[in-house]
PDB file of C-alpha atoms and ligand atoms in Angstrom:
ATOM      1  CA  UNK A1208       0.000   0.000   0.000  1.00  0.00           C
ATOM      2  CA  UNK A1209       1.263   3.505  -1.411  1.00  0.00           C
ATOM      3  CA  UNK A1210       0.167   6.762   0.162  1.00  0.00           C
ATOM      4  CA  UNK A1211       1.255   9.988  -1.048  1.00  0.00           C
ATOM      5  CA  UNK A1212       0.363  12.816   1.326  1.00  0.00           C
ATOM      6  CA  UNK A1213       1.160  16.666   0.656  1.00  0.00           C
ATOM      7  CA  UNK A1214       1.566  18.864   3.544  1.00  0.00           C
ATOM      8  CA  UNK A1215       0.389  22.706   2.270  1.00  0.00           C
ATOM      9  CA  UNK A1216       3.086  25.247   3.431  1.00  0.00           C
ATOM     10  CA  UNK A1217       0.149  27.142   5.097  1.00  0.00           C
ATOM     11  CA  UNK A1218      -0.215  24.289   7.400  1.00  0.00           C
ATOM     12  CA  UNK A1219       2.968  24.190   8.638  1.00  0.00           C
ATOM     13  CA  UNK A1220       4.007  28.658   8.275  1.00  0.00           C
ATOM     14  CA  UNK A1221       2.960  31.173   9.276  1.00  0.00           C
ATOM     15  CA  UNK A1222       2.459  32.715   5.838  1.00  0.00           C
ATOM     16  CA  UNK A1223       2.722  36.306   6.897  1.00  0.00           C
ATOM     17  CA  UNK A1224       6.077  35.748   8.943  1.00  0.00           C
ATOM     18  CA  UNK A1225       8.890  34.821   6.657  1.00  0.00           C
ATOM     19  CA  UNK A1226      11.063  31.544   8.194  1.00  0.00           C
ATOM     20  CA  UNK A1227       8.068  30.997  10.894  1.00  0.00           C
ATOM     21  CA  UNK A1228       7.460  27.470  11.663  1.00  0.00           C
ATOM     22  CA  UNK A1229       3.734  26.341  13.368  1.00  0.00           C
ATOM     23  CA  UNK A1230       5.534  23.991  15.608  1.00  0.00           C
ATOM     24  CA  UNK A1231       2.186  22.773  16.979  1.00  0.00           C
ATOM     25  CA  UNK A1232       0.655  21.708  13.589  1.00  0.00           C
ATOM     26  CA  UNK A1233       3.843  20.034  12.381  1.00  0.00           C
ATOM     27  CA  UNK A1234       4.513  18.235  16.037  1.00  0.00           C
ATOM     28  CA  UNK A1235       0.740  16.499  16.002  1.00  0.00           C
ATOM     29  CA  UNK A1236       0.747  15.976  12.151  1.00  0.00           C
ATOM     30  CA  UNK A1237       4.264  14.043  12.915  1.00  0.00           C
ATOM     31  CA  UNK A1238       2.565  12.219  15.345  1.00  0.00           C
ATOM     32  CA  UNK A1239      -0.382  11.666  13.601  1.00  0.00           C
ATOM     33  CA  UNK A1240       1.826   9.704  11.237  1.00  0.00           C
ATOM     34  CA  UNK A1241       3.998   7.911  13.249  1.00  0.00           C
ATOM     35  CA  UNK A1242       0.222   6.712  15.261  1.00  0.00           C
ATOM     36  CA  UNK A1243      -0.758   5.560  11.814  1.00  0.00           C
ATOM     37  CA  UNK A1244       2.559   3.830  11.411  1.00  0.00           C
ATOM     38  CA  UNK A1245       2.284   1.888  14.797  1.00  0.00           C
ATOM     39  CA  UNK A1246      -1.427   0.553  14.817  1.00  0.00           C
ATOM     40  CA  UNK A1247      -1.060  -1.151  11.326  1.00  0.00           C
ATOM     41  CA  UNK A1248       2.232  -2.775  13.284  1.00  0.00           C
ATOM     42  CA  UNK A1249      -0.434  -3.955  16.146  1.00  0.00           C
ATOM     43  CA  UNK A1250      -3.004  -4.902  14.023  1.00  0.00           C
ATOM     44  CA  UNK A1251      -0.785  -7.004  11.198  1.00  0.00           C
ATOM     45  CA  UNK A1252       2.517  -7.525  12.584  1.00  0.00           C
ATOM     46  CA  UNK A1253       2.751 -10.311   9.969  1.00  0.00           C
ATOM     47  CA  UNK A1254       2.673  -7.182   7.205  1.00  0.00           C
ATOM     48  CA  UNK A1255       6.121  -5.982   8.690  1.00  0.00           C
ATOM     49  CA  UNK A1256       7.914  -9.370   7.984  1.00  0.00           C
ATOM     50  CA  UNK A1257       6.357  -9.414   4.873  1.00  0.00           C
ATOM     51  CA  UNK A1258       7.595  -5.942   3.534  1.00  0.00           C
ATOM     52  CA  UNK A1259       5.275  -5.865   0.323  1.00  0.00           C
ATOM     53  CA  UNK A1260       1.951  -4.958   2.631  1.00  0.00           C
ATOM     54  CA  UNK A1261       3.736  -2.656   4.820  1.00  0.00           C
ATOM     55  CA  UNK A1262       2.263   0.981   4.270  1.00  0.00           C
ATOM     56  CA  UNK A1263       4.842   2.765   2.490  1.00  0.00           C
ATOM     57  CA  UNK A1264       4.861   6.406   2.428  1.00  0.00           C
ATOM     58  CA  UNK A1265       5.815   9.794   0.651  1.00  0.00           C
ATOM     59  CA  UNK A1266       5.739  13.216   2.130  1.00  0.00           C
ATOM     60  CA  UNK A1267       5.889  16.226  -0.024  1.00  0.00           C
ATOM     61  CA  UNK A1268       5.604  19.800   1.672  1.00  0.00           C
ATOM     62  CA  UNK A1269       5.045  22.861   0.703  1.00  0.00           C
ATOM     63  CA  UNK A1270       7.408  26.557   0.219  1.00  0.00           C
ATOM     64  CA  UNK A1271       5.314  27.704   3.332  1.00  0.00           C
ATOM     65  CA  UNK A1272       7.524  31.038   4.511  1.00  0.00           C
ATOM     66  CA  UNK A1273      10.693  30.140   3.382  1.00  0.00           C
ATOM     67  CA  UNK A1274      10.248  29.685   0.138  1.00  0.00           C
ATOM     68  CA  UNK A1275       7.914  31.890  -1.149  1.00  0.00           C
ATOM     69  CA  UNK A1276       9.034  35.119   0.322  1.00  0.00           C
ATOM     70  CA  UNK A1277      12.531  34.516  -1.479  1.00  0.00           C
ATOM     71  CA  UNK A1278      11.184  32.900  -4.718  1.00  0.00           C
ATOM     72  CA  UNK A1279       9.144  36.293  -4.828  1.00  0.00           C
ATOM     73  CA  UNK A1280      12.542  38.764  -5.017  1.00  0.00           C
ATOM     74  CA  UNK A1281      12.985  36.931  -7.991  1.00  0.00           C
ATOM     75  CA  UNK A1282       9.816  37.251  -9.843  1.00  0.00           C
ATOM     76  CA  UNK A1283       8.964  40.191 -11.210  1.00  0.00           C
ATOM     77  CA  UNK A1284       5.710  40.778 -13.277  1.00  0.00           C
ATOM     78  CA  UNK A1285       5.282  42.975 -16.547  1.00  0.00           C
ATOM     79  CA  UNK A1286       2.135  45.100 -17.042  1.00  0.00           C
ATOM     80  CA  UNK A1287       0.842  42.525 -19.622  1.00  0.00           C
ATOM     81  CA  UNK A1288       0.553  39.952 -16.311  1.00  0.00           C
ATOM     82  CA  UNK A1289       3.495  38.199 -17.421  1.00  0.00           C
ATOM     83  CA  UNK A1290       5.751  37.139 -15.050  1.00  0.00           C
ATOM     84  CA  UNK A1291       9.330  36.380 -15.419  1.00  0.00           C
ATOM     85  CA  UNK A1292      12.983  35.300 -12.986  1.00  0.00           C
ATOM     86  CA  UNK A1293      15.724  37.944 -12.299  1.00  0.00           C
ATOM     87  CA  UNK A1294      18.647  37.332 -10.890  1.00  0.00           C
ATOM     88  CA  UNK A1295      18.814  34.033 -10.414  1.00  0.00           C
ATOM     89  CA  UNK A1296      22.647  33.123 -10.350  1.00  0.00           C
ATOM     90  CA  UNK A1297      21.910  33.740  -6.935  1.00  0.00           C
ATOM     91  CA  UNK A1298      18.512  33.887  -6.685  1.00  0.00           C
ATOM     92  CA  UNK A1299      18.588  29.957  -7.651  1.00  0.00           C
ATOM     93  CA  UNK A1300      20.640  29.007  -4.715  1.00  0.00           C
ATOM     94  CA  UNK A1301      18.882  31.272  -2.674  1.00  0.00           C
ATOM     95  CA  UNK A1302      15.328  29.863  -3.062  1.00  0.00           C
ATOM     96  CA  UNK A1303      17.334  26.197  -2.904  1.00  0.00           C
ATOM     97  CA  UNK A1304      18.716  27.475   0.153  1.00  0.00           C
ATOM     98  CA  UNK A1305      14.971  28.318   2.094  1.00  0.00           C
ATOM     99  CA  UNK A1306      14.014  25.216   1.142  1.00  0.00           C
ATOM    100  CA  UNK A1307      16.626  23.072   2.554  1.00  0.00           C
ATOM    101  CA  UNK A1308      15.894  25.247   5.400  1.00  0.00           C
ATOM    102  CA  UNK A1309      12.596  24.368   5.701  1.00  0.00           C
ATOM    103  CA  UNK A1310      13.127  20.414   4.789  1.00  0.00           C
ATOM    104  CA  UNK A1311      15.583  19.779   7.268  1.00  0.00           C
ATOM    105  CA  UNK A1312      13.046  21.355   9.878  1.00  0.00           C
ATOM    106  CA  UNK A1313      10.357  18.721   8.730  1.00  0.00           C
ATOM    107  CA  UNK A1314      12.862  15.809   8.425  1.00  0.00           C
ATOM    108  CA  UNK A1315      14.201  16.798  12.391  1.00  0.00           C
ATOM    109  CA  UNK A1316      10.487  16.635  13.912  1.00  0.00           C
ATOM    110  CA  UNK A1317       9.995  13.015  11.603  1.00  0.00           C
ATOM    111  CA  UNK A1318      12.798  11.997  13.385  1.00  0.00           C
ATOM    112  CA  UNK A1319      11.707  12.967  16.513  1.00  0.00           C
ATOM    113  CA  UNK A1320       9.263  10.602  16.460  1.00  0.00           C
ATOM    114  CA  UNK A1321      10.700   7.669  14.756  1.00  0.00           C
ATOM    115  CA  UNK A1322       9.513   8.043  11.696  1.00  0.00           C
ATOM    116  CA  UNK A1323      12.906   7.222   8.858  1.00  0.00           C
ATOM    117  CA  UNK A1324      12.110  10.472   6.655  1.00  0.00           C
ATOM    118  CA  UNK A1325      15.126  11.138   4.117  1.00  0.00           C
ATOM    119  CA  UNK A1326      15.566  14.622   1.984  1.00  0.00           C
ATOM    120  CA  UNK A1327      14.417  14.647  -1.514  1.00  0.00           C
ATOM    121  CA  UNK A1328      15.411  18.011  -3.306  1.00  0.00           C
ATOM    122  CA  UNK A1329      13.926  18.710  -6.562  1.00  0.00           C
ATOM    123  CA  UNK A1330      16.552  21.640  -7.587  1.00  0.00           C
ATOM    124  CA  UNK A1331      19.684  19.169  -7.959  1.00  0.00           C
ATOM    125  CA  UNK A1332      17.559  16.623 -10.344  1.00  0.00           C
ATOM    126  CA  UNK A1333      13.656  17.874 -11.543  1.00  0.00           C
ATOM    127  CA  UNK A1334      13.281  19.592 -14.803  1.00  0.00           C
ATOM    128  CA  UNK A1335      10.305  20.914 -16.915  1.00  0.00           C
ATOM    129  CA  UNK A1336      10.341  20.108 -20.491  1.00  0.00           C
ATOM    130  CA  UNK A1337       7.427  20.036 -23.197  1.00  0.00           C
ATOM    131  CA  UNK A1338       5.546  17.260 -21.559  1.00  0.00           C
ATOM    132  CA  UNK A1339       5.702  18.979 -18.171  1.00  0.00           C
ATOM    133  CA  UNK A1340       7.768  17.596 -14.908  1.00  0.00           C
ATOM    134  CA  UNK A1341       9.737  14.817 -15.357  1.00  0.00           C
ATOM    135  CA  UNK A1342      12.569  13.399 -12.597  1.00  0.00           C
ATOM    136  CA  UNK A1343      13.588  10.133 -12.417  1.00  0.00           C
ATOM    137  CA  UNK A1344      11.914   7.805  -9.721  1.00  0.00           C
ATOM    138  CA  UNK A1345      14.740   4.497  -9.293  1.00  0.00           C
ATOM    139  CA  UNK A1346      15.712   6.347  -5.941  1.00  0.00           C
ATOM    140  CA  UNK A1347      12.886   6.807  -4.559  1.00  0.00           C
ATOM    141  CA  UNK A1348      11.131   3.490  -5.356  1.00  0.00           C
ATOM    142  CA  UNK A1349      14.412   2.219  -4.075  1.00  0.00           C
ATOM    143  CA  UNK A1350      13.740   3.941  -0.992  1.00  0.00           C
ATOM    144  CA  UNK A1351      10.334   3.219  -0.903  1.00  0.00           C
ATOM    145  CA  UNK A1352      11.742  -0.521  -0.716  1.00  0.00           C
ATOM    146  CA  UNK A1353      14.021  -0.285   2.102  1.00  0.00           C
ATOM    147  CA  UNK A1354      10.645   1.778   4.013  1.00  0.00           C
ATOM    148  CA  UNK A1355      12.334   5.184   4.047  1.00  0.00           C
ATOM    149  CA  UNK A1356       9.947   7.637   3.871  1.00  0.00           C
ATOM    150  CA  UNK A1357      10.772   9.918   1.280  1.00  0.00           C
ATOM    151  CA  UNK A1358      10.480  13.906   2.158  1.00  0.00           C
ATOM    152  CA  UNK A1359      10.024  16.013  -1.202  1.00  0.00           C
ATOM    153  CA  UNK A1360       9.961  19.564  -1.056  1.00  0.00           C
ATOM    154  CA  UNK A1361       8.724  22.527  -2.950  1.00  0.00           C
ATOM    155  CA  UNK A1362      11.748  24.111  -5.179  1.00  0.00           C
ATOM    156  CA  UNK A1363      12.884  26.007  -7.975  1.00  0.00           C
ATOM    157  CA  UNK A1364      14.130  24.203 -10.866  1.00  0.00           C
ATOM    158  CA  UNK A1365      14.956  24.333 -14.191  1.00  0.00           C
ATOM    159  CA  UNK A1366      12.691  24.354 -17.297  1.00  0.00           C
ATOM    160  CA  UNK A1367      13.848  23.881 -21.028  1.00  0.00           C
ATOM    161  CA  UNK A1368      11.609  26.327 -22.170  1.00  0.00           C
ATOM    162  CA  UNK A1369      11.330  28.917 -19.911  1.00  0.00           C
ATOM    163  CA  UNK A1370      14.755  29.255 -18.262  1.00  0.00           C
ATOM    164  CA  UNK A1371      13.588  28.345 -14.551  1.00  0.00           C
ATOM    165  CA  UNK A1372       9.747  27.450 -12.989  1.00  0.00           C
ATOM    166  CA  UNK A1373       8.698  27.058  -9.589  1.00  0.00           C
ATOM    167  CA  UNK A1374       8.702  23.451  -8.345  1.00  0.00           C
ATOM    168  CA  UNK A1375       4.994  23.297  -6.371  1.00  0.00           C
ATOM    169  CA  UNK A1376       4.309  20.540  -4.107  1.00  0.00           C
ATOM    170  CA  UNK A1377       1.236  20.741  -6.686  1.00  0.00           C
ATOM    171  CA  UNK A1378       3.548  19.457  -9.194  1.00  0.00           C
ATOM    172  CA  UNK A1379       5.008  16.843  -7.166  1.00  0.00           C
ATOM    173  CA  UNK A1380       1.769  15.187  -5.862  1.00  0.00           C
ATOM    174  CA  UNK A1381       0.232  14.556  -9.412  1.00  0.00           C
ATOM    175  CA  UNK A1382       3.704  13.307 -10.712  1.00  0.00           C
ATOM    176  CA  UNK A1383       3.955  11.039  -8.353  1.00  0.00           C
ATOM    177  CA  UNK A1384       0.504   9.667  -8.553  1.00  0.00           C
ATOM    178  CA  UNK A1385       0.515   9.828 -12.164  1.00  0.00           C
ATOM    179  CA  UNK A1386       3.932   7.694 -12.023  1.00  0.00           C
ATOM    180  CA  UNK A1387       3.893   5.150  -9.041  1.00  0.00           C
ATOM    181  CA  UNK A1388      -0.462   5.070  -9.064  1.00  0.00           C
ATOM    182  CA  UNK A1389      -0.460   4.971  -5.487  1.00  0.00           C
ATOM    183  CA  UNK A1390      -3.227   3.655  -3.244  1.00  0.00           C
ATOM    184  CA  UNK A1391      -4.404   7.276  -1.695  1.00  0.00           C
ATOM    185  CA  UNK A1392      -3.560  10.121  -2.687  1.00  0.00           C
ATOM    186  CA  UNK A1393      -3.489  12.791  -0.148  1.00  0.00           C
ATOM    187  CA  UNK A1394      -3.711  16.773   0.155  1.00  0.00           C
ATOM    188  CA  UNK A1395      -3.739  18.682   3.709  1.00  0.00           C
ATOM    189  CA  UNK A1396      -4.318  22.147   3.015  1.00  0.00           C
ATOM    190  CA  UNK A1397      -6.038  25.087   5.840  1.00  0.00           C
ATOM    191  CA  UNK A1398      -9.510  24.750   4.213  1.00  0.00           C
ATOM    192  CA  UNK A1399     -12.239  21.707   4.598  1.00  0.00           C
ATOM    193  CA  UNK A1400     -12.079  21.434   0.754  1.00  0.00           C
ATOM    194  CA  UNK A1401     -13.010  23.092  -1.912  1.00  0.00           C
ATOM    195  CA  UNK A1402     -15.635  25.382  -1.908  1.00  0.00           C
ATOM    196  CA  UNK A1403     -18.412  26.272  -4.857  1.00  0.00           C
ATOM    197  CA  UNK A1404     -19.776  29.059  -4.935  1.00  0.00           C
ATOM    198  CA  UNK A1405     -22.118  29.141  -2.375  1.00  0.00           C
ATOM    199  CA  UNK A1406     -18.956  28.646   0.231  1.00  0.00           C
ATOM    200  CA  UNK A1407     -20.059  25.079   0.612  1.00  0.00           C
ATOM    201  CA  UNK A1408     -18.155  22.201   0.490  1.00  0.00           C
ATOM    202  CA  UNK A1409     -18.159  20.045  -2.946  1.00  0.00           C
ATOM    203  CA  UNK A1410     -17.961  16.194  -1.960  1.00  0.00           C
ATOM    204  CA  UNK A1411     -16.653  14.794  -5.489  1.00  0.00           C
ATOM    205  CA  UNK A1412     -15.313  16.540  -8.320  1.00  0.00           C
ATOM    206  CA  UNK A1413     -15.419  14.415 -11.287  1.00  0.00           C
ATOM    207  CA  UNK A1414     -15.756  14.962 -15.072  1.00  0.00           C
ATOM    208  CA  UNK A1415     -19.138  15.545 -14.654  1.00  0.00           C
ATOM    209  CA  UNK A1416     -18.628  18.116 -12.659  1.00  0.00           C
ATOM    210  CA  UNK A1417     -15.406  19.786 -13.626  1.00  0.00           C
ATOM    211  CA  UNK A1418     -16.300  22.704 -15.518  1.00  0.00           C
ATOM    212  CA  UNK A1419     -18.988  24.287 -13.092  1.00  0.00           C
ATOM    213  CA  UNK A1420     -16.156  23.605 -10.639  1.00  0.00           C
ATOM    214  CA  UNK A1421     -13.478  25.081 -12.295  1.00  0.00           C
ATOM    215  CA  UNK A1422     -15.609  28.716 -12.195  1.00  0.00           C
ATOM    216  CA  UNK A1423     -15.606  28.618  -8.400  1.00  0.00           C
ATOM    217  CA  UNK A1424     -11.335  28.037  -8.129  1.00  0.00           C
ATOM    218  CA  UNK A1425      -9.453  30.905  -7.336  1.00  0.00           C
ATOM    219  CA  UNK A1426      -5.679  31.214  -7.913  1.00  0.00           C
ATOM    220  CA  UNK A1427      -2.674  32.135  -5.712  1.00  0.00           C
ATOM    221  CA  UNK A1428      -3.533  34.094  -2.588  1.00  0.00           C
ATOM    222  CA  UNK A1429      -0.887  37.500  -2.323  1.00  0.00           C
ATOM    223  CA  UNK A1430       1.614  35.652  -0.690  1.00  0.00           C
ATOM    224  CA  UNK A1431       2.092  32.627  -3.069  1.00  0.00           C
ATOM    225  CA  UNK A1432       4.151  32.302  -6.411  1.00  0.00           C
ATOM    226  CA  UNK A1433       2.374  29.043  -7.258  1.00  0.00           C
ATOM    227  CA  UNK A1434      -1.060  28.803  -8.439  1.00  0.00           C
ATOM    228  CA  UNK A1435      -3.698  28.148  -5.059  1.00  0.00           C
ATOM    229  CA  UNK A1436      -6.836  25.984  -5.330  1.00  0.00           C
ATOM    230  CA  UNK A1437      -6.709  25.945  -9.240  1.00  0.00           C
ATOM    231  CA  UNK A1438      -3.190  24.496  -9.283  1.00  0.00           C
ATOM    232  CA  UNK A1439      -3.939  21.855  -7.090  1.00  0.00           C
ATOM    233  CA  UNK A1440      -7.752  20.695  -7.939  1.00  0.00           C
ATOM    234  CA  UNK A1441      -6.288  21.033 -11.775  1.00  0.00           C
ATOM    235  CA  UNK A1442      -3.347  18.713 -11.309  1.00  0.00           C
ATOM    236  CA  UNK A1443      -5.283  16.208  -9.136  1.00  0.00           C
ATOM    237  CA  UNK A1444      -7.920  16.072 -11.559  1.00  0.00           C
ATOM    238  CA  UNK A1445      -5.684  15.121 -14.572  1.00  0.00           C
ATOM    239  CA  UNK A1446      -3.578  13.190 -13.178  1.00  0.00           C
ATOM    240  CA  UNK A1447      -5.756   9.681 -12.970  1.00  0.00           C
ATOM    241  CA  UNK A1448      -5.626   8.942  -9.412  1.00  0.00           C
ATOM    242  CA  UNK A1449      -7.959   9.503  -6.870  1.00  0.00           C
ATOM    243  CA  UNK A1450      -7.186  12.730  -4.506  1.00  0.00           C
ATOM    244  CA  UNK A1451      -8.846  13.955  -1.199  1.00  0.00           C
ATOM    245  CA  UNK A1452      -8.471  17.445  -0.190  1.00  0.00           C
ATOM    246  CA  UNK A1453      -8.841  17.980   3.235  1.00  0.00           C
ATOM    247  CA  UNK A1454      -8.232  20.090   6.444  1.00  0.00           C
ATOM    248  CA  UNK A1455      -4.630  19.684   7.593  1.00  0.00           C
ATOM    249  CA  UNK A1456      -4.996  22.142  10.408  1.00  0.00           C
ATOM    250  CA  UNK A1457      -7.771  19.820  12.197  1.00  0.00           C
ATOM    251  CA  UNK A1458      -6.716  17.448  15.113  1.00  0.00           C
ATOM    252  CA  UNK A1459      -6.892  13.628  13.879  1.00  0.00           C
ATOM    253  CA  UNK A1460      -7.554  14.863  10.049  1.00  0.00           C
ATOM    254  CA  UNK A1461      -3.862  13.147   9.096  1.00  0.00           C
ATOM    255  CA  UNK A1462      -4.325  10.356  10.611  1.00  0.00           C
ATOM    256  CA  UNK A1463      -8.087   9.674   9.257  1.00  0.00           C
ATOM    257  CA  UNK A1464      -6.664  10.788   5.922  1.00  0.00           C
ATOM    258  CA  UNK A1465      -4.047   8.246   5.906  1.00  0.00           C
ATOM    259  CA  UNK A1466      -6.756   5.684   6.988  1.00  0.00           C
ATOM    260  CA  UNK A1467      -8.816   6.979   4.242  1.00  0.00           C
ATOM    261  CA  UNK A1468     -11.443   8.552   6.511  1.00  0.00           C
ATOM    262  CA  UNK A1469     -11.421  11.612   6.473  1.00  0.00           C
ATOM    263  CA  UNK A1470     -14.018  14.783   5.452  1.00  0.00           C
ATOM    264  CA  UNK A1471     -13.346  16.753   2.605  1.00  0.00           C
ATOM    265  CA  UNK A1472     -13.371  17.072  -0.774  1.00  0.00           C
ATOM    266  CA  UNK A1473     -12.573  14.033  -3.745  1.00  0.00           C
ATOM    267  CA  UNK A1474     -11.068  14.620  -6.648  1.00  0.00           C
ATOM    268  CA  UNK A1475     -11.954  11.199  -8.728  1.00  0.00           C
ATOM    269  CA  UNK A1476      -9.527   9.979 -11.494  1.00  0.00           C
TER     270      UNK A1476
HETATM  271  O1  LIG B2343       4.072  25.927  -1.754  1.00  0.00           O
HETATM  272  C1  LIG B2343       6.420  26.364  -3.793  1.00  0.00           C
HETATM  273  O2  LIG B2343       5.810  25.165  -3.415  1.00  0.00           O
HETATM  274  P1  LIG B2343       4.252  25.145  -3.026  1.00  0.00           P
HETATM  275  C2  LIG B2343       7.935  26.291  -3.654  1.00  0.00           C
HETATM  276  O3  LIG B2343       3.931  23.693  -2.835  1.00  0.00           O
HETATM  277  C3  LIG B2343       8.626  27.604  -3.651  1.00  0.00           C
HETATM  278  O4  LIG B2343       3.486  25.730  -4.175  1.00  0.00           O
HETATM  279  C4  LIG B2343      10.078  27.562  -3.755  1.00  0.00           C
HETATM  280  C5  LIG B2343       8.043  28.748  -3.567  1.00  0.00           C
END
């Protein structure tokens, strides 16, 4: 069993406080895990000798306060709406820089609690080409093998086309699904889900529903480079897994999200 479970940066920054950490949320969401971890050992101990059913896990998070307050020095925006990187002989180690930052902070607390997280950065490897993201998985399925848990951050990488692009965890998550077609595929962001236009929660999104859907999404909020609830409902939607968006902020939500329990919204393949 293959989860894939995005932490949103807003869940674990203060988004208004470059560097801040919300030590609370990222404490109980660590040991939200690590619970999750521990009961499928007490219920199936045979699934630990046999390594294929244990749970395996990937945890992407992310540019909360570090990265996005940096990313944005080096962004500037033409009056057409056009946005484009200055600067970036340092700028590119700089964002790289907040974001190793932020990882290792994520990959301590995992620790902490016993959980074997290692540091996957997207900057030294990722690249954007005509067909999108692409990064090559033997490591991490390698990984996955040996039950590391696999930490992937967002980034700034390069793109073939465009010089540079922002690396969103709402890049990564779809990849990943779209490449290793994990079990449950999993989103903890600071709302319940997303909302239509009435504020009110929409269950499933499917293709039946996309387009109605897709008039209620909003973009980036001021503070973000990457794209907000468009970006991530968008990339969940095409990339033929199922997705649940759900409240990250909320006691017990990680933990019923990695049991597949959990209230919010589905984003069916
Ligand atoms: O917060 C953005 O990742 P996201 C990464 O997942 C940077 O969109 C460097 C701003």
């Amino acid at each position: 069993m293959l989860i894939v479970l995005k932490l949103g940066g807003s869940i674990l920054c203060d988004k208004n406080i470059p560097y801040s950490v919300k030590w609370d949320n990222l404490s109980r969401i660590c040991k939200e895990i690590k619970q999750f971890f521990d009961e499928k050992l007490m219920k199936n101990p045979e699934n630990f000798i046999n390594n294929q059913e244990k749970p395996k896990l990937i945890i992407i998070h992310g540019g909360g306060s570090f990265g996005h307050p940096v990313a944005k020095k080096h962004i500037i925006k033409d009056n057409n709406g056009n946005s484009r990187f200055v600067d970036m002989e340092s700028g590119y180690w700089e964002i790289q820089k907040a974001m190793r930052k932020f990882n290792n902070i994520v990959i301590s607390e995992l620790h902490s609690y016993g959980i074997p997280a290692v540091s996957i950065q997207p900057s030294s490897f990722a690249m954007f080409n005509k067909e999108g993201l692409h990064f090559d998985l033997t490591v991490i399925k390698k990984m996955l093998d040996k039950n590391l848990v696999p930490v992937i951050h967002g980034d700034i990488v390069l793109d073939e086309l465009n010089e540079y692009k922002i690396f969103s965890g709402d890049h990564a998550l779809p990849y990943l699904s779209k490449e290793l077609k994990p079990d449950l595929s999993l989103h903890a962001s600071d709302v319940e889900g997303v909302w239509d236009n009435n504020k009110d929660i929409i269950n499933t999104i499917s293709s039946e529903n996309i387009e109605d859907v897709k008039k209620s999404l909003s973009f980036s909020s001021k503070e973000d480079v990457t794209g907000g609830m468009y970006l991530k409902v968008m990339e969940c939607f095409n990339s033929g897994v199922t997705s649940i968006i759900f409240n990250g902020n909320k006691k017990d939500n990680v933990y019923k999200a990695l049991n597949n329990n959990v209230n919010g919204t589905i984003i069916e393949k």
